[in-house]
PDB file of C-alpha atoms in Angstrom:
ATOM      1  CA  ALA S1012      -0.651  -0.589 -46.479  1.00  0.00           C
ATOM      2  CA  PHE S1013      -0.134  -3.759 -44.018  1.00  0.00           C
ATOM      3  CA  SER S1014       1.844  -1.762 -41.839  1.00  0.00           C
ATOM      4  CA  ILE S1015      -0.409   1.328 -41.675  1.00  0.00           C
ATOM      5  CA  ALA S1016      -3.353  -1.154 -41.410  1.00  0.00           C
ATOM      6  CA  ASN S1017      -1.811  -2.815 -38.620  1.00  0.00           C
ATOM      7  CA  GLU S1018      -0.861   0.316 -36.669  1.00  0.00           C
ATOM      8  CA  ILE S1019      -4.325   1.059 -36.374  1.00  0.00           C
ATOM      9  CA  ALA S1020      -6.251  -2.057 -35.995  1.00  0.00           C
ATOM     10  CA  PRO S1021      -6.518  -3.081 -32.450  1.00  0.00           C
ATOM     11  CA  LYS S1022      -4.954  -5.915 -31.212  1.00  0.00           C
ATOM     12  CA  ASN S1023      -7.548  -8.056 -31.229  1.00  0.00           C
ATOM     13  CA  LEU S1024      -8.592  -7.340 -34.498  1.00  0.00           C
ATOM     14  CA  LEU S1025      -4.839  -7.685 -36.406  1.00  0.00           C
ATOM     15  CA  SER S1026      -5.405 -10.857 -38.693  1.00  0.00           C
ATOM     16  CA  THR S1027      -8.393  -9.590 -40.065  1.00  0.00           C
ATOM     17  CA  SER S1028      -7.381  -6.371 -40.599  1.00  0.00           C
ATOM     18  CA  ALA S1029      -4.204  -8.190 -42.233  1.00  0.00           C
ATOM     19  CA  GLY S1030      -6.670 -10.124 -44.500  1.00  0.00           C
ATOM     20  CA  PHE S1031      -9.028  -7.432 -45.026  1.00  0.00           C
ATOM     21  CA  THR S1032      -6.043  -5.464 -46.518  1.00  0.00           C
ATOM     22  CA  ASN S1033      -4.717  -8.493 -48.542  1.00  0.00           C
ATOM     23  CA  THR S1034      -8.294  -8.271 -49.994  1.00  0.00           C
ATOM     24  CA  LEU S1035      -8.402  -5.065 -51.443  1.00  0.00           C
ATOM     25  CA  ALA S1036      -5.078  -5.674 -52.558  1.00  0.00           C
ATOM     26  CA  MET S1037      -6.230  -8.328 -54.784  1.00  0.00           C
ATOM     27  CA  ILE S1038      -9.386  -6.958 -55.807  1.00  0.00           C
ATOM     28  CA  THR S1039      -7.747  -3.660 -57.156  1.00  0.00           C
ATOM     29  CA  ALA S1040      -6.113  -5.663 -60.405  1.00  0.00           C
ATOM     30  CA  PRO S1041      -9.443  -6.977 -61.589  1.00  0.00           C
ATOM     31  CA  LEU S1042     -11.256  -3.545 -61.209  1.00  0.00           C
ATOM     32  CA  PHE S1043      -8.255  -1.463 -63.068  1.00  0.00           C
ATOM     33  CA  GLN S1044      -7.988  -3.415 -66.172  1.00  0.00           C
ATOM     34  CA  PRO S1045     -11.216  -3.249 -67.609  1.00  0.00           C
ATOM     35  CA  LEU S1046     -11.790   0.765 -66.038  1.00  0.00           C
ATOM     36  CA  VAL S1047      -8.130   1.026 -68.244  1.00  0.00           C
ATOM     37  CA  GLY S1048      -9.268  -0.714 -71.233  1.00  0.00           C
ATOM     38  CA  ILE S1049     -12.947   1.212 -70.956  1.00  0.00           C
ATOM     39  CA  LEU S1050     -10.979   4.556 -71.283  1.00  0.00           C
ATOM     40  CA  VAL S1051      -8.897   3.206 -73.779  1.00  0.00           C
ATOM     41  CA  ASP S1052     -12.158   2.386 -76.092  1.00  0.00           C
ATOM     42  CA  GLY S1053     -13.607   5.450 -75.218  1.00  0.00           C
ATOM     43  CA  PHE S1054     -11.002   7.533 -76.646  1.00  0.00           C
ATOM     44  CA  MET S1055     -10.823   4.820 -79.417  1.00  0.00           C
ATOM     45  CA  SER S1056     -14.076   5.643 -80.512  1.00  0.00           C
ATOM     46  CA  LYS S1057     -13.807   9.503 -80.128  1.00  0.00           C
ATOM     47  CA  ASN S1058     -10.928   9.173 -83.145  1.00  0.00           C
ATOM     48  CA  TYR S1059      -7.805   9.271 -80.848  1.00  0.00           C
ATOM     49  CA  SER S1060      -4.813   7.751 -82.134  1.00  0.00           C
ATOM     50  CA  ALA S1061      -3.887   4.447 -79.858  1.00  0.00           C
ATOM     51  CA  LEU S1062      -1.407   6.132 -78.960  1.00  0.00           C
ATOM     52  CA  ASN S1063      -2.772   8.731 -77.501  1.00  0.00           C
ATOM     53  CA  ALA S1064      -5.793   6.447 -76.019  1.00  0.00           C
ATOM     54  CA  TYR S1065      -3.823   4.594 -73.954  1.00  0.00           C
ATOM     55  CA  GLN S1066      -1.661   6.974 -72.528  1.00  0.00           C
ATOM     56  CA  TYR S1067      -5.399   9.082 -71.619  1.00  0.00           C
ATOM     57  CA  GLY S1068      -6.423   5.847 -69.714  1.00  0.00           C
ATOM     58  CA  ILE S1069      -3.820   4.598 -68.018  1.00  0.00           C
ATOM     59  CA  THR S1070      -3.508   7.973 -66.337  1.00  0.00           C
ATOM     60  CA  LEU S1071      -6.110   6.145 -63.954  1.00  0.00           C
ATOM     61  CA  VAL S1072      -3.692   4.813 -62.490  1.00  0.00           C
ATOM     62  CA  PRO S1073      -1.279   7.947 -61.211  1.00  0.00           C
ATOM     63  CA  VAL S1074      -4.901   9.956 -60.567  1.00  0.00           C
ATOM     64  CA  ALA S1075      -5.474   7.075 -58.256  1.00  0.00           C
ATOM     65  CA  LEU S1076      -1.705   7.498 -56.381  1.00  0.00           C
ATOM     66  CA  ILE S1077      -2.574  10.850 -56.225  1.00  0.00           C
ATOM     67  CA  ILE S1078      -5.870  10.337 -54.260  1.00  0.00           C
ATOM     68  CA  ALA S1079      -4.203   7.276 -52.117  1.00  0.00           C
ATOM     69  CA  GLY S1080      -1.926  10.216 -50.825  1.00  0.00           C
ATOM     70  CA  VAL S1081      -4.214  12.999 -50.691  1.00  0.00           C
ATOM     71  CA  LEU S1082      -6.113  10.212 -48.243  1.00  0.00           C
ATOM     72  CA  SER S1083      -3.415   9.238 -46.768  1.00  0.00           C
ATOM     73  CA  LEU S1084      -2.948  12.683 -44.838  1.00  0.00           C
ATOM     74  CA  PHE S1085      -6.095  11.978 -42.825  1.00  0.00           C
ATOM     75  CA  LEU S1086      -5.066   8.129 -41.225  1.00  0.00           C
ATOM     76  CA  PRO S1087      -5.102   8.570 -37.681  1.00  0.00           C
ATOM     77  CA  GLU S1088      -2.202   8.720 -35.769  1.00  0.00           C
ATOM     78  CA  LYS S1089      -1.973   6.026 -33.191  1.00  0.00           C
ATOM     79  CA  SER S1090      -1.175   7.063 -29.833  1.00  0.00           C
TER      80      SER S1090
END
């Protein structure tokens, strides 16, 4: 992520770009952990077994990776 951010950003904004990328990287853990917990709790309330609830809840991670992969196809090329 850092190399992509530094490749896309103008030279006078490289430090800002690295800082913003670092901020986004650090924000994902506090956001994803409760989301997985909410999903697991939701599946548990629908009488799924604990194992199945966890497996379905953690699918948020590969789904996010797939979305990130698709979005990376739309990144501009540096000329």
